[in-house]
CSV table of C-alpha atoms and ligand atoms in Angstrom, one decimal:
chain,number,residue,atom,x,y,z
A,649,MET,CA,99.9,14.7,-67.5
A,650,LYS,CA,99.5,11.1,-68.6
A,651,ARG,CA,98.5,10.5,-72.2
A,652,GLU,CA,99.3,6.8,-72.5
A,653,LYS,CA,95.8,5.6,-73.2
A,654,SER,CA,95.1,8.3,-75.7
A,655,ALA,CA,98.4,7.5,-77.4
A,656,GLU,CA,97.5,3.8,-77.6
A,657,LEU,CA,94.1,4.6,-79.0
A,658,PHE,CA,95.6,7.0,-81.5
A,659,GLU,CA,98.0,4.3,-82.7
A,660,ARG,CA,95.0,1.9,-83.1
A,661,ALA,CA,92.9,4.6,-84.8
A,662,LYS,CA,95.7,5.2,-87.4
A,663,GLN,CA,95.1,1.6,-88.5
A,664,TYR,CA,91.5,2.4,-89.3
A,665,PHE,CA,91.3,6.1,-90.4
A,666,PRO,CA,93.4,8.3,-92.6
A,667,GLY,CA,95.6,10.2,-90.1
A,668,GLY,CA,93.8,8.4,-87.3
A,669,VAL,CA,90.8,10.7,-87.3
A,670,ASN,CA,87.4,11.3,-88.8
A,671,SER,CA,88.0,15.1,-89.3
A,672,PRO,CA,91.5,16.5,-89.8
A,673,VAL,CA,91.8,19.2,-87.2
A,674,ARG,CA,91.3,16.6,-84.5
A,675,ALA,CA,94.7,15.1,-85.3
A,676,PHE,CA,96.6,17.8,-83.3
A,677,ARG,CA,99.0,18.4,-86.3
A,678,SER,CA,99.3,22.1,-85.7
A,679,VAL,CA,100.0,21.9,-81.9
A,680,GLY,CA,101.9,18.6,-81.9
A,681,GLY,CA,101.6,15.6,-79.7
A,682,THR,CA,98.8,13.1,-79.4
A,683,PRO,CA,95.2,14.0,-79.7
A,684,ILE,CA,93.3,13.5,-76.5
A,685,PHE,CA,90.6,10.8,-76.7
A,686,ILE,CA,87.6,11.9,-74.8
A,687,GLN,CA,85.8,9.5,-72.5
A,688,LYS,CA,83.0,11.7,-71.2
A,689,GLY,CA,81.7,15.2,-70.7
A,690,ASN,CA,79.6,16.8,-68.1
A,691,GLY,CA,78.7,20.5,-68.0
A,692,SER,CA,81.7,22.5,-68.9
A,693,HIS,CA,84.1,19.7,-68.2
A,694,ILE,CA,85.5,16.8,-70.2
A,695,TRP,CA,87.5,13.8,-69.2
A,696,ASP,CA,90.0,11.9,-71.4
A,697,GLU,CA,90.7,8.1,-71.4
A,698,ASP,CA,93.7,8.7,-69.1
A,699,GLY,CA,91.5,10.2,-66.5
A,700,ASN,CA,92.6,13.8,-67.0
A,701,GLU,CA,89.9,16.5,-66.5
A,702,PHE,CA,89.7,19.6,-68.6
A,703,ILE,CA,87.5,22.7,-68.7
A,704,ASP,CA,86.3,22.6,-72.3
A,705,TYR,CA,86.2,25.7,-74.6
A,706,CYS,CA,85.9,23.7,-77.8
A,707,CYS,CA,82.4,22.6,-77.0
A,708,SER,CA,82.4,20.2,-80.0
A,709,TRP,CA,83.4,23.3,-82.1
A,710,GLY,CA,80.4,25.3,-81.1
A,711,PRO,CA,77.3,23.2,-81.0
A,712,LEU,CA,77.3,22.7,-77.2
A,713,ILE,CA,76.1,26.1,-76.0
A,714,LEU,CA,74.6,24.3,-72.9
A,715,GLY,CA,77.8,22.3,-72.3
A,716,HIS,CA,77.9,18.5,-72.2
A,717,ALA,CA,75.2,16.1,-71.2
A,718,TYR,CA,72.7,18.9,-70.3
A,719,ALA,CA,70.0,17.1,-68.4
A,720,LYS,CA,66.9,18.6,-70.2
A,721,VAL,CA,68.3,17.7,-73.6
A,722,LEU,CA,69.2,14.2,-72.6
A,723,GLU,CA,65.8,13.6,-71.1
A,724,ALA,CA,64.0,14.9,-74.2
A,725,VAL,CA,66.2,12.8,-76.4
A,726,GLN,CA,65.6,9.6,-74.4
A,727,TYR,CA,61.9,10.2,-74.4
A,728,THR,CA,61.8,10.7,-78.2
A,729,MET,CA,64.0,7.7,-78.9
A,730,GLN,CA,61.7,5.3,-77.2
A,731,ASN,CA,59.3,5.8,-80.1
A,732,GLY,CA,61.9,5.0,-82.7
A,733,THR,CA,64.9,6.9,-84.2
A,734,SER,CA,64.0,7.6,-87.8
A,735,PHE,CA,61.0,7.2,-90.1
A,736,GLY,CA,61.8,8.9,-93.4
A,737,ALA,CA,58.3,10.4,-93.1
A,738,PRO,CA,57.2,13.7,-91.5
A,739,THR,CA,56.9,14.1,-87.8
A,740,LYS,CA,55.5,16.9,-85.8
A,741,LEU,CA,59.0,17.5,-84.2
A,742,GLU,CA,60.2,19.0,-87.5
A,743,ASN,CA,57.3,21.5,-87.3
A,744,GLU,CA,58.1,22.3,-83.7
A,745,LEU,CA,61.7,23.1,-84.3
A,746,ALA,CA,60.9,25.1,-87.4
A,747,ASN,CA,58.1,27.0,-85.6
A,748,LEU,CA,60.5,27.9,-82.8
A,749,ILE,CA,63.0,29.3,-85.2
A,750,ILE,CA,60.7,31.1,-87.5
A,751,THR,CA,58.7,32.6,-84.7
A,752,HIS,CA,61.8,34.1,-83.0
A,753,ASN,CA,63.9,34.9,-86.0
A,754,LYS,CA,62.5,37.4,-88.4
A,755,TYR,CA,65.2,36.7,-91.0
A,756,VAL,CA,63.8,33.3,-91.8
A,757,GLU,CA,60.3,32.6,-93.4
A,758,ARG,CA,60.9,29.1,-94.7
A,759,ILE,CA,63.5,26.6,-93.7
A,760,ARG,CA,64.7,23.1,-94.8
A,761,PHE,CA,66.6,20.8,-92.4
A,762,VAL,CA,69.6,18.8,-93.6
A,763,SER,CA,72.2,16.9,-91.6
A,764,SER,CA,75.4,19.1,-91.6
A,765,GLY,CA,76.6,22.6,-92.1
A,766,THR,CA,78.3,21.5,-95.3
A,767,GLU,CA,75.1,20.1,-96.7
A,768,ALA,CA,73.2,23.3,-95.8
A,769,VAL,CA,75.8,25.5,-97.7
A,770,MET,CA,75.9,23.2,-100.7
A,771,SER,CA,72.1,23.2,-100.9
A,772,ALA,CA,71.8,27.0,-100.4
A,773,ILE,CA,74.3,27.6,-103.2
A,774,ARG,CA,72.4,25.3,-105.6
A,775,LEU,CA,69.3,27.2,-104.7
A,776,ALA,CA,71.0,30.6,-105.3
A,777,ARG,CA,72.0,29.3,-108.7
A,778,GLY,CA,68.7,27.8,-109.6
A,779,TYR,CA,66.8,31.0,-108.5
A,780,THR,CA,69.0,33.5,-110.3
A,781,GLY,CA,69.9,31.4,-113.3
A,782,LYS,CA,73.6,32.5,-112.8
A,783,SER,CA,76.5,30.2,-111.9
A,784,LYS,CA,79.4,32.1,-110.3
A,785,ILE,CA,79.8,32.8,-106.7
A,786,ILE,CA,81.9,35.2,-104.7
A,787,LYS,CA,83.5,34.0,-101.5
A,788,PHE,CA,86.0,35.6,-99.1
A,789,GLU,CA,89.5,34.5,-98.2
A,790,GLY,CA,89.5,33.2,-94.7
A,791,CYS,CA,85.8,32.2,-94.6
A,792,TYR,CA,85.1,28.5,-94.2
A,793,HIS,CA,81.9,27.0,-95.5
A,794,GLY,CA,82.4,23.3,-95.1
A,795,HIS,CA,84.0,20.9,-97.6
A,796,VAL,CA,81.8,21.8,-100.5
A,797,ASP,CA,83.8,21.3,-103.7
A,798,SER,CA,83.4,24.8,-105.2
A,799,LEU,CA,84.2,26.4,-101.8
A,800,LEU,CA,87.5,24.6,-101.2
A,801,VAL,CA,89.1,27.5,-103.0
A,802,LYS,CA,91.6,30.0,-101.8
A,803,ALA,CA,92.7,33.3,-103.3
A,804,GLY,CA,95.2,33.4,-106.1
A,805,SER,CA,97.3,36.5,-106.6
A,806,GLY,CA,95.7,39.8,-107.6
A,807,LEU,CA,92.7,41.7,-106.5
A,808,VAL,CA,90.0,39.6,-108.1
A,809,THR,CA,91.0,36.1,-108.9
A,810,PHE,CA,89.7,32.7,-109.8
A,811,GLY,CA,91.1,30.9,-106.8
A,812,ASN,CA,93.2,27.9,-106.5
A,813,SER,CA,91.6,24.8,-105.1
A,814,SER,CA,92.7,24.2,-101.5
A,815,SER,CA,92.1,20.5,-101.8
A,816,ALA,CA,93.1,17.9,-104.4
A,817,GLY,CA,90.2,16.4,-106.2
A,818,VAL,CA,88.4,19.6,-106.9
A,819,PRO,CA,88.2,20.0,-110.7
A,820,GLU,CA,89.4,23.3,-112.2
A,821,SER,CA,86.1,23.8,-113.9
A,822,PHE,CA,84.4,24.0,-110.4
A,823,VAL,CA,87.1,26.3,-109.2
A,824,ASN,CA,86.4,28.6,-112.1
A,825,GLU,CA,82.9,29.2,-110.8
A,826,THR,CA,84.3,30.7,-107.6
A,827,ILE,CA,85.7,34.1,-107.3
A,828,VAL,CA,87.7,34.7,-104.1
A,829,VAL,CA,88.3,38.2,-102.7
A,830,SER,CA,89.6,39.6,-99.4
A,831,LEU,CA,87.3,40.4,-96.5
A,832,ASN,CA,86.9,44.0,-95.7
A,833,ASP,CA,87.6,45.1,-99.3
A,834,GLU,CA,84.7,46.9,-101.0
A,835,LYS,CA,86.9,47.7,-104.0
A,836,ALA,CA,87.6,44.0,-104.8
A,837,VAL,CA,84.0,43.1,-104.6
A,838,LYS,CA,83.0,45.9,-107.0
A,839,GLU,CA,85.7,44.8,-109.3
A,840,ALA,CA,84.5,41.3,-109.3
A,841,PHE,CA,81.0,42.4,-110.1
A,842,LEU,CA,82.3,44.5,-113.0
A,843,GLN,CA,84.4,41.7,-114.4
A,844,PHE,CA,81.7,39.1,-114.2
A,845,LYS,CA,78.6,41.3,-114.9
A,846,ASN,CA,75.4,39.3,-114.6
A,847,GLU,CA,77.2,36.1,-113.8
A,848,ILE,CA,77.2,36.1,-110.0
A,849,ALA,CA,74.5,34.0,-108.4
A,850,CYS,CA,75.4,34.8,-104.8
A,851,VAL,CA,77.9,36.3,-102.4
A,852,ILE,CA,78.6,34.0,-99.5
A,853,ILE,CA,80.1,35.2,-96.3
A,854,GLU,CA,80.4,34.2,-92.7
A,855,PRO,CA,79.1,37.6,-91.4
A,856,ILE,CA,81.1,36.9,-88.3
A,857,PRO,CA,84.1,35.0,-89.7
A,858,ALA,CA,85.1,32.5,-87.0
A,859,ASN,CA,86.9,29.7,-88.8
A,860,ASN,CA,90.2,31.3,-89.4
A,861,GLY,CA,90.6,33.4,-86.3
A,862,LEU,CA,87.8,35.7,-85.4
A,863,LEU,CA,87.8,38.3,-88.2
A,864,VAL,CA,85.2,40.8,-87.0
A,865,GLN,CA,83.9,42.8,-89.9
A,866,ARG,CA,82.8,46.4,-90.1
A,867,LYS,CA,79.0,46.7,-90.2
A,868,GLU,CA,79.4,49.1,-93.2
A,869,PHE,CA,81.2,46.3,-95.1
A,870,LEU,CA,78.2,43.9,-94.6
A,871,GLU,CA,75.8,46.7,-95.5
A,872,PHE,CA,77.8,47.4,-98.6
A,873,LEU,CA,77.4,43.7,-99.6
A,874,ARG,CA,73.7,43.9,-99.0
A,875,THR,CA,73.5,47.0,-101.3
A,876,ILE,CA,75.6,45.7,-104.1
A,877,CYS,CA,73.8,42.3,-104.2
A,878,ASP,CA,70.5,44.2,-104.5
A,879,GLU,CA,71.9,46.3,-107.3
A,880,GLU,CA,73.3,43.4,-109.2
A,881,ASN,CA,70.4,41.0,-108.7
A,882,THR,CA,72.6,38.7,-106.7
A,883,LEU,CA,71.7,36.8,-103.6
A,884,LEU,CA,73.4,37.5,-100.3
A,885,LEU,CA,74.0,34.3,-98.4
A,886,PHE,CA,75.0,34.5,-94.7
A,887,ASP,CA,76.7,31.3,-93.6
A,888,GLU,CA,75.7,31.4,-89.9
A,889,VAL,CA,76.7,27.8,-89.1
A,890,ILE,CA,78.8,29.2,-86.3
A,891,SER,CA,77.2,32.5,-85.5
A,892,GLY,CA,73.6,31.3,-85.7
A,893,PHE,CA,72.0,31.1,-82.2
A,894,ARG,CA,75.5,31.9,-80.9
A,895,VAL,CA,75.7,35.7,-80.8
A,896,GLY,CA,71.9,35.9,-80.3
A,897,PHE,CA,68.9,33.9,-81.4
A,898,GLU,CA,68.8,35.7,-84.7
A,899,GLY,CA,72.6,35.3,-85.2
A,900,ALA,CA,74.7,37.8,-87.1
A,901,ALA,CA,71.7,38.9,-89.2
A,902,GLY,CA,70.0,40.1,-86.0
A,903,TYR,CA,73.2,41.5,-84.5
A,904,TYR,CA,73.9,43.7,-87.6
A,905,GLN,CA,70.2,44.0,-88.6
A,906,ILE,CA,70.9,43.0,-92.1
A,907,GLN,CA,68.5,40.7,-94.0
A,908,PRO,CA,70.3,38.1,-96.0
A,909,ASP,CA,68.4,36.4,-98.9
A,910,LEU,CA,69.5,33.0,-97.7
A,911,VAL,CA,71.0,31.9,-94.4
A,912,THR,CA,72.6,28.6,-93.4
A,913,TYR,CA,72.7,27.1,-89.9
A,914,GLY,CA,74.4,24.1,-88.3
A,915,LYS,CA,76.2,23.4,-85.0
A,916,ILE,CA,74.0,24.8,-82.2
A,917,ILE,CA,70.8,24.1,-84.2
A,918,GLY,CA,71.1,20.3,-83.5
A,919,GLY,CA,71.7,20.4,-79.8
A,920,GLY,CA,74.8,18.2,-80.3
A,921,PHE,CA,73.3,16.0,-83.0
A,922,PRO,CA,74.0,16.3,-86.8
A,923,VAL,CA,71.6,19.0,-88.0
A,924,GLY,CA,72.1,21.7,-90.6
A,925,ALA,CA,69.5,24.0,-92.1
A,926,TYR,CA,69.1,26.6,-94.8
A,927,GLY,CA,66.3,29.2,-95.0
A,928,GLY,CA,65.3,32.6,-96.1
A,929,LYS,CA,62.5,34.4,-97.8
A,930,LYS,CA,59.5,32.3,-98.8
A,931,GLU,CA,59.7,33.5,-102.4
A,932,ILE,CA,63.2,32.1,-102.8
A,933,MET,CA,62.7,28.9,-100.7
A,934,SER,CA,59.7,27.9,-102.7
A,935,ASN,CA,62.1,27.0,-105.5
A,936,ILE,CA,63.2,23.9,-103.6
A,937,SER,CA,61.7,20.6,-104.6
A,938,PRO,CA,58.9,19.4,-104.5
A,939,GLU,CA,57.5,22.9,-104.7
A,940,GLY,CA,60.1,24.1,-107.1
A,941,SER,CA,62.7,22.8,-109.5
A,942,VAL,CA,65.9,22.9,-107.4
A,943,TYR,CA,66.4,19.3,-106.1
A,944,GLN,CA,67.5,18.6,-102.6
A,945,ALA,CA,66.7,15.6,-100.3
A,946,GLY,CA,67.9,13.6,-97.3
A,947,THR,CA,67.2,10.2,-95.9
A,948,LEU,CA,67.8,11.3,-92.3
A,949,SER,CA,66.8,15.0,-92.8
A,950,GLY,CA,64.7,16.3,-89.9
A,951,ASN,CA,65.6,13.2,-87.9
A,952,PRO,CA,63.3,13.1,-84.9
A,953,VAL,CA,65.9,12.6,-82.2
A,954,ALA,CA,68.1,15.4,-83.6
A,955,MET,CA,65.0,17.7,-83.9
A,956,THR,CA,64.2,17.1,-80.2
A,957,ALA,CA,67.7,17.9,-79.1
A,958,GLY,CA,67.8,21.0,-81.2
A,959,LYS,CA,64.4,22.2,-80.0
A,960,THR,CA,65.2,21.6,-76.3
A,961,GLN,CA,68.5,23.4,-76.6
A,962,LEU,CA,67.1,26.4,-78.6
A,963,GLU,CA,64.1,26.8,-76.1
A,964,ILE,CA,66.7,27.3,-73.4
A,965,CYS,CA,68.6,29.8,-75.5
A,966,LEU,CA,65.4,31.9,-75.6
A,967,SER,CA,65.3,32.3,-71.9
A,968,GLU,CA,65.6,35.8,-70.5
A,969,GLY,CA,69.1,37.2,-70.3
A,970,PHE,CA,70.7,34.0,-71.8
A,971,TYR,CA,72.9,35.8,-74.4
A,972,ASN,CA,73.8,38.7,-72.1
A,973,GLU,CA,75.1,36.3,-69.4
A,974,LEU,CA,77.2,34.4,-72.0
A,975,GLU,CA,78.7,37.7,-73.2
A,976,LYS,CA,79.4,38.8,-69.7
A,977,LYS,CA,81.2,35.6,-68.8
A,978,THR,CA,83.3,35.8,-71.9
A,979,SER,CA,84.3,39.5,-71.2
A,980,TYR,CA,85.1,38.5,-67.6
A,981,LEU,CA,87.4,35.8,-68.8
A,982,ILE,CA,89.3,38.1,-71.2
A,983,LYS,CA,89.5,41.0,-68.8
A,984,GLY,CA,90.9,38.7,-66.1
A,985,ILE,CA,93.6,37.4,-68.4
A,986,LEU,CA,94.5,40.9,-69.7
A,987,GLU,CA,94.7,42.3,-66.1
A,988,ARG,CA,97.3,39.7,-65.2
A,989,THR,CA,99.4,40.0,-68.3
A,990,LYS,CA,99.6,43.8,-68.7
A,991,LYS,CA,103.4,43.6,-69.0
A,992,PHE,CA,103.0,41.9,-72.4
A,993,GLU,CA,100.0,43.8,-73.7
A,994,ASP,CA,101.6,44.5,-77.0
A,995,LYS,CA,102.3,40.8,-77.7
A,996,PHE,CA,98.8,39.5,-78.1
A,997,LYS,CA,95.2,40.5,-78.3
A,998,PHE,CA,91.8,39.0,-77.6
A,999,PHE,CA,89.0,39.4,-80.0
A,1000,GLN,CA,85.4,38.7,-78.9
A,1001,MET,CA,82.0,38.5,-80.3
A,1002,GLY,CA,79.4,37.5,-77.7
A,1003,SER,CA,80.6,34.1,-76.4
A,1004,ILE,CA,83.2,33.6,-79.1
A,1005,PHE,CA,86.8,34.5,-78.3
A,1006,TRP,CA,90.1,34.3,-80.1
A,1007,ILE,CA,93.6,35.1,-79.0
A,1008,ALA,CA,95.9,36.5,-81.7
A,1009,PHE,CA,99.6,37.0,-81.2
A,1010,THR,CA,99.7,40.4,-82.9
A,1011,ASN,CA,100.1,44.1,-82.2
A,1012,LEU,CA,97.5,45.1,-84.8
A,1013,GLU,CA,94.5,46.9,-83.3
A,1014,ASN,CA,92.1,44.9,-85.5
A,1015,ILE,CA,92.4,41.8,-87.7
A,1016,ARG,CA,89.7,41.9,-90.3
A,1017,THR,CA,91.3,39.8,-93.1
A,1018,ALA,CA,93.0,36.4,-93.3
A,1019,GLU,CA,96.1,38.1,-94.8
A,1020,GLU,CA,96.6,40.0,-91.5
A,1021,ILE,CA,97.2,36.8,-89.5
A,1022,ASP,CA,100.9,36.1,-89.2
A,1023,PRO,CA,101.5,32.4,-89.7
A,1024,ASN,CA,104.7,32.6,-87.6
A,1025,SER,CA,102.6,33.8,-84.6
A,1026,MET,CA,101.2,30.2,-84.4
A,1027,MET,CA,104.3,29.0,-82.6
A,1028,TYR,CA,103.1,31.0,-79.5
A,1029,PHE,CA,99.7,29.3,-79.7
A,1030,LYS,CA,101.4,25.9,-79.8
A,1031,GLN,CA,103.2,26.7,-76.6
A,1032,LEU,CA,100.1,28.1,-75.0
A,1033,HIS,CA,98.0,25.1,-76.0
A,1034,LEU,CA,100.4,22.7,-74.4
A,1035,HIS,CA,100.5,24.8,-71.2
A,1036,LEU,CA,96.7,25.0,-71.0
A,1037,LEU,CA,96.3,21.2,-71.5
A,1038,GLU,CA,98.7,20.6,-68.7
A,1039,ASN,CA,96.7,22.9,-66.5
A,1040,GLY,CA,93.4,21.4,-67.3
A,1041,ILE,CA,92.1,23.7,-70.0
A,1042,TYR,CA,91.0,22.4,-73.4
A,1043,LEU,CA,91.0,24.6,-76.5
A,1044,GLY,CA,90.6,23.4,-80.1
A,1045,PRO,CA,94.1,22.3,-81.2
A,1046,SER,CA,94.8,25.1,-83.6
A,1047,GLY,CA,95.6,28.8,-83.3
A,1048,TYR,CA,93.2,29.6,-86.1
A,1049,GLU,CA,90.3,28.2,-84.1
A,1050,VAL,CA,88.1,30.2,-81.8
A,1051,GLY,CA,87.0,29.3,-78.3
A,1052,PHE,CA,83.4,29.2,-77.0
A,1053,VAL,CA,82.0,29.9,-73.5
A,1054,SER,CA,78.9,28.0,-72.7
A,1055,HIS,CA,75.9,28.6,-70.5
A,1056,VAL,CA,77.3,26.2,-67.9
A,1057,HIS,CA,80.8,27.6,-67.5
A,1058,SER,CA,80.9,28.7,-63.9
A,1059,TYR,CA,82.9,31.7,-62.5
A,1060,ASP,CA,85.0,29.1,-60.8
A,1061,ASP,CA,85.8,27.6,-64.2
A,1062,LEU,CA,86.6,31.1,-65.6
A,1063,ASN,CA,88.8,32.0,-62.7
A,1064,LYS,CA,90.8,28.8,-63.1
A,1065,THR,CA,91.1,29.5,-66.8
A,1066,ILE,CA,92.3,33.0,-66.2
A,1067,GLU,CA,95.0,31.6,-64.0
A,1068,ALA,CA,96.1,29.0,-66.5
A,1069,PHE,CA,96.1,31.4,-69.5
A,1070,SER,CA,97.9,34.1,-67.5
A,1071,SER,CA,100.6,31.8,-66.2
A,1072,GLY,CA,101.1,30.4,-69.7
A,1073,LEU,CA,101.4,33.8,-71.4
A,1074,LEU,CA,103.8,35.1,-68.7
A,1075,LYS,CA,105.9,31.9,-69.1
A,1076,ILE,CA,106.1,32.2,-72.9
A,1077,PHE,CA,107.0,35.9,-73.0
A,1078,ASN,CA,109.2,36.0,-69.9
A,1079,SER,CA,111.4,33.3,-71.4
A,1080,GLN,CA,111.9,35.3,-74.6
B,1637,LIG,C1,81.3,24.4,-89.3
B,1637,LIG,C2,81.0,25.2,-90.4
B,1637,LIG,C3,80.5,24.7,-91.6
B,1637,LIG,C4,80.5,23.2,-91.9
B,1637,LIG,O1,79.6,22.5,-91.1
B,1637,LIG,P1,79.8,20.9,-90.9
B,1637,LIG,O2,78.6,20.6,-90.0
B,1637,LIG,O3,81.1,20.7,-90.3
B,1637,LIG,O4,79.7,20.3,-92.2
B,1637,LIG,C5,80.2,25.5,-92.6
B,1637,LIG,N1,80.2,26.9,-92.4
B,1637,LIG,C6,80.6,27.4,-91.3
B,1637,LIG,C7,80.6,28.9,-91.1
B,1637,LIG,C8,81.0,26.6,-90.2
B,1637,LIG,O5,81.4,27.2,-89.1
């Protein structure tokens, strides 16, 4: 596979951007080699600057549930753009996207659009604090919520801990407002509530944690969080930036039938444009300014072009059988790979939630916590990633990242992917 042009562009990019990229995981640090510079995408396929073609399972990290350059989305965007790209004043397009969401998602009564997942989470946390008058938050090790200061915190040692910041530049005083506990651990959550009685504004969780492997939770654990938040007058915040509109139109809330107090969206909601949102019960959301005293604003919030893209994409997600078909395709992919690699079935596992999949090099039956992921197992992913690239399959360049199947992945794509995955896995483990 030629990568000369990508290599040249990366050298150039390093002169402009820290590490040559505008978001760290793009730099291929965990898989090695040069990042691939994408020239174009169409449907389930992408092409790099060297002319290599790939079947894409990164899908821009999730937003592209209809694949690349979906004709209806492009047409709608082009039509809207002719009338201008931003006004900083209300447009009916905001109403239309909000109406579509609220009508078909019973977990959201009021919504506010912002421009990224990070911004959605940051705002929802401020709202939780403003509404409850408390300052601390509980988060879970292995959940990612964007690069919000007080959420760039990882667990320290011990059951219930103030975390350590996972980034330089986050003041200790911020870190001290965040309590980090393990996923799947009722005891630790109870302990945190005991230790910080009446201080916890919200518990934030990815109900389907998909940013550090795919750590599928027990429904009972999520129900436990709902109950304890109610008992303690704490808000339950579902960060559904990945799972929202992905595992179903009502996201994980709908999948588990658990009503969060606040929910955040991003990724799919913008149809490939920068959109985030937070929403929830009317009574809580009415505390946002100008109705209430929690300030939050945005120059490009509710951008008309982005609203159009989001609305067009979400309308298609609502079509009959849309999510069943996605899940069926993803199961077909995994089953195909497993059938061809039976010999090594104790070496790795696939985890799946709808159209999200993750391969873990483990012999554990379930992986529900970040601590259960063996960092040494990532060397297998590195080899697999290289093999897949050479065979025309693009996955996000890290073994901690999940893959996404889109509406436009064909069975021909899936069959090719099955072949590439299987030959890669057989090669890796036969050579051991
Ligand atoms: C991607 C993601 C974010 C951050 O969204 P950005 O748009 O990258 O700022 C936050 N939370 C979750 C669960 C995510 O998957």
